[in-house]
Every structure is written in C-alpha cells, then in structure tokens.
XYZ file of C-alpha atoms in Angstrom:
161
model
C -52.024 -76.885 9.143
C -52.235 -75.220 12.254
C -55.475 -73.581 13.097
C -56.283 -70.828 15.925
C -58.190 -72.464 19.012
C -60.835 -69.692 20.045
C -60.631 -71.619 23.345
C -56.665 -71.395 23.725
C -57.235 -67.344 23.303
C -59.799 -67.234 26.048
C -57.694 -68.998 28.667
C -54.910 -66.924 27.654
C -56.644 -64.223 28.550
C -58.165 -65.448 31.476
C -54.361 -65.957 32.716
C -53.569 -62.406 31.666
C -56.741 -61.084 33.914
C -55.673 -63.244 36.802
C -52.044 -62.297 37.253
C -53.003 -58.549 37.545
C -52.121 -57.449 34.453
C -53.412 -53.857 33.428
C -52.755 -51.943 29.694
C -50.705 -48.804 30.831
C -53.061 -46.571 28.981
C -56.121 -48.478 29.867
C -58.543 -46.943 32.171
C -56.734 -48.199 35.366
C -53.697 -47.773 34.219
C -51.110 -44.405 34.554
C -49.457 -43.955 31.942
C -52.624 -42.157 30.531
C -51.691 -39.089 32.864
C -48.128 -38.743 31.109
C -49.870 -38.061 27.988
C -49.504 -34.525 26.975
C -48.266 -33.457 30.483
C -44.626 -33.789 30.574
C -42.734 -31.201 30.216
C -39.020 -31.494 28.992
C -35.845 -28.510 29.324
C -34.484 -26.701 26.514
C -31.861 -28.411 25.443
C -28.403 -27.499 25.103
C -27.155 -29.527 23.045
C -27.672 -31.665 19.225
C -27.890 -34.894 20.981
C -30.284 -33.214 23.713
C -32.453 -31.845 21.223
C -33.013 -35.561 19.626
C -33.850 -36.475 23.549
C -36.478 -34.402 23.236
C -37.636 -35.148 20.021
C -38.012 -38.709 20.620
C -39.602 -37.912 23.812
C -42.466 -35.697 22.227
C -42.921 -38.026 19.535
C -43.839 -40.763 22.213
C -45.870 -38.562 24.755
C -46.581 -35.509 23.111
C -45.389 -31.937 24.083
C -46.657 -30.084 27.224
C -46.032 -27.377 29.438
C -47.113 -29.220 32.695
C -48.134 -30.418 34.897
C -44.939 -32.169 35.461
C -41.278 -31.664 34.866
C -38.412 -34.037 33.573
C -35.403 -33.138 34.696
C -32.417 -34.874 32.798
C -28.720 -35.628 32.481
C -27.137 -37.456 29.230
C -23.502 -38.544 29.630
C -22.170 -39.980 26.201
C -18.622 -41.317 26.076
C -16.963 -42.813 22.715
C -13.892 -45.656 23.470
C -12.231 -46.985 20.072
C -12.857 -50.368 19.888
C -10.885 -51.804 16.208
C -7.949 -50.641 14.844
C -5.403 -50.987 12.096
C -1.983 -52.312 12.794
C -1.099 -48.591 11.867
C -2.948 -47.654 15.213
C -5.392 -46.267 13.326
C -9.068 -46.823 14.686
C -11.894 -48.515 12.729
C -14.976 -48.704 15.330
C -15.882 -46.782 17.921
C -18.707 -47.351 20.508
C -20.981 -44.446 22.158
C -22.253 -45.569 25.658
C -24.834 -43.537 26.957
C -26.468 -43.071 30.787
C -29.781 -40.410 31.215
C -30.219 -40.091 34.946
C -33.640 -38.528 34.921
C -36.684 -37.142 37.614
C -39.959 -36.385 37.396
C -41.564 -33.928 39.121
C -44.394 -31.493 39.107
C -43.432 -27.909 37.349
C -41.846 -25.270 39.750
C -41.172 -28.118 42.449
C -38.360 -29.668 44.255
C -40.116 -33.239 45.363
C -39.215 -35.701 42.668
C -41.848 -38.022 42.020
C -40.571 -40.741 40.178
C -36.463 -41.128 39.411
C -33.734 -43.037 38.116
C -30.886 -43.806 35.321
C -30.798 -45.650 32.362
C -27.531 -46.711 30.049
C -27.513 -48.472 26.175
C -25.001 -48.247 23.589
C -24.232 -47.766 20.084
C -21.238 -48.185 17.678
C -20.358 -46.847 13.906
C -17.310 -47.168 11.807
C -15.018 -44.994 11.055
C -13.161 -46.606 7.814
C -14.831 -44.895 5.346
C -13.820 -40.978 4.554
C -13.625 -38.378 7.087
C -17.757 -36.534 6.151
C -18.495 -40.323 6.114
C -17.224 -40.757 9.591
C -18.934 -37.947 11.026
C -22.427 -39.173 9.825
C -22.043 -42.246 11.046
C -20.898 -40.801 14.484
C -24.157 -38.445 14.745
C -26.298 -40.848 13.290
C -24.976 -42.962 15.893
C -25.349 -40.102 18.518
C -29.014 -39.965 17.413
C -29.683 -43.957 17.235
C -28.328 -43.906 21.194
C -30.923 -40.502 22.094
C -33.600 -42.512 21.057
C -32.742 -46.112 22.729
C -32.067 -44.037 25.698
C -35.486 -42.116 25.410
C -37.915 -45.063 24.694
C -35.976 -46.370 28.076
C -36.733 -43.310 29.849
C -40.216 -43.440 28.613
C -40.946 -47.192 29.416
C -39.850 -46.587 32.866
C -42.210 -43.781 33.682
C -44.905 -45.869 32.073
C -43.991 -48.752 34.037
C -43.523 -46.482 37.481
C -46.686 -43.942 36.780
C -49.277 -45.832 38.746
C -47.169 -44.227 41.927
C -48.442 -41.085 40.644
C -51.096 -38.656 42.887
C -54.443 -38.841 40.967
C-alpha cells in the first residue's frame, strides 16, 4: 500500500517556491485585480450573451475599471453525411479576438485571440437538431470564455497597480 511521504510534499513544494511560481489570486499575484472589475459589452447576440455569462460567472460583473472589448466568429462546416448527401455532423469552430482596456480608453492593455471547437449531430429530428446546434453554440461560448479568462489571468501581472 502506498503511503503519503510528508517529506516528498515538502520538496515538492520547495521546487514549486524555487521556480517562481506564484497563485494568480495570491497576494503577489494579478489576477486578484480582474475580480469584480471587468467590464463586458452588451451583447448582440444568443451566443454573445452566453460569452458573457460564462465570463461573470468566473470574474464577477463590474462596471470598471476596465473594459473587454470582443469579437466571436463561429463558422459550422458539415463534416458526415449520408450517401443521400444528406449531413449527419457538423462542427462549430470558434475564434474571440479580445482587448482589455481601462473604461472610456483607447490604449489596450492586454490583447489577443483565442479559437476551440465543438460538434453535434444532426440525425435525429429537426427540434432535436436545433438543440443540439445551440447547445453546441453554448458548449463553444464557454470553452472560448474560460480561454479568454485564463489568458488575462495568466497576462494580468502586466497590469498598472
């Protein structure tokens, strides 16, 4: 049976200390200033909207002090079909290109895009199609929101204090 070494732990953390790493919401860290202070734009559209919900479920709503500004491209290609020509899967790709910025501002702080992907099937009937394509529209909103998310964590120590 294996048993937890108390002294395995320590130099793991030891390693962890050395190599410079620091929790993104710990006191040193910057993701801390994201928290509650990110404001997103209306959006304009179902697939916007879950964006934003995503987004605000992660780091909270805010009115300021800074400003995402967003764009979501989301294309569908077929991917399986019938010998009829009729097709059976289809894939959504996704790409947010996305800056940060402080509210009422044109200097972008932190910027950049992000892509991901998701596919449903379309053999079932046609209201069962169209859940699976905006449940599939939603699935991609979030994978491209925690993205989003992760990489102004992972950037927000370039922030002004």
């Amino acid at each position: 049976m294996w048993l937890p070494d108390r002294r395995t732990f320590l130099i793991s953390l030891a390693a962890l200390a050395g190599c410079g790493f620091t929790p993104v919401y710990g006191p040193q860290g910057g993701g801390g200033q994201l928290l509650n202070a990110v404001a997103l734009p209306e959006p304009d559209r179902r697939y916007t909207y879950d964006f934003n919900a995503r987004f605000e479920e992660r780091l909270g709503r805010a009115s300021g002090p800074y400003m995402l500004n967003r764009s979501i491209d989301v294309t569908s290609n077929g991917l399986g079909s019938l010998a009829d020509g009729q097709t059976t899967r289809y894939q959504l790709t996704g790409r947010a290109t996305y800056s940060l910025g402080f509210v009422g501002s044109e200097e972008v702080l932190i910027s950049g895009q992000t892509d991901a992907f998701t596919g449903y099937s379309a053999t079932g009937s046609t209201a069962a199609t169209q859940a699976a394509e905006r449940d599939a529209r939603r699935r991609l909103m979030v994978i491209l929101a925690d993205q989003v998310i992760d990489r102004l964590l992972l950037d927000a120590d370039m922030l002004p204090q």
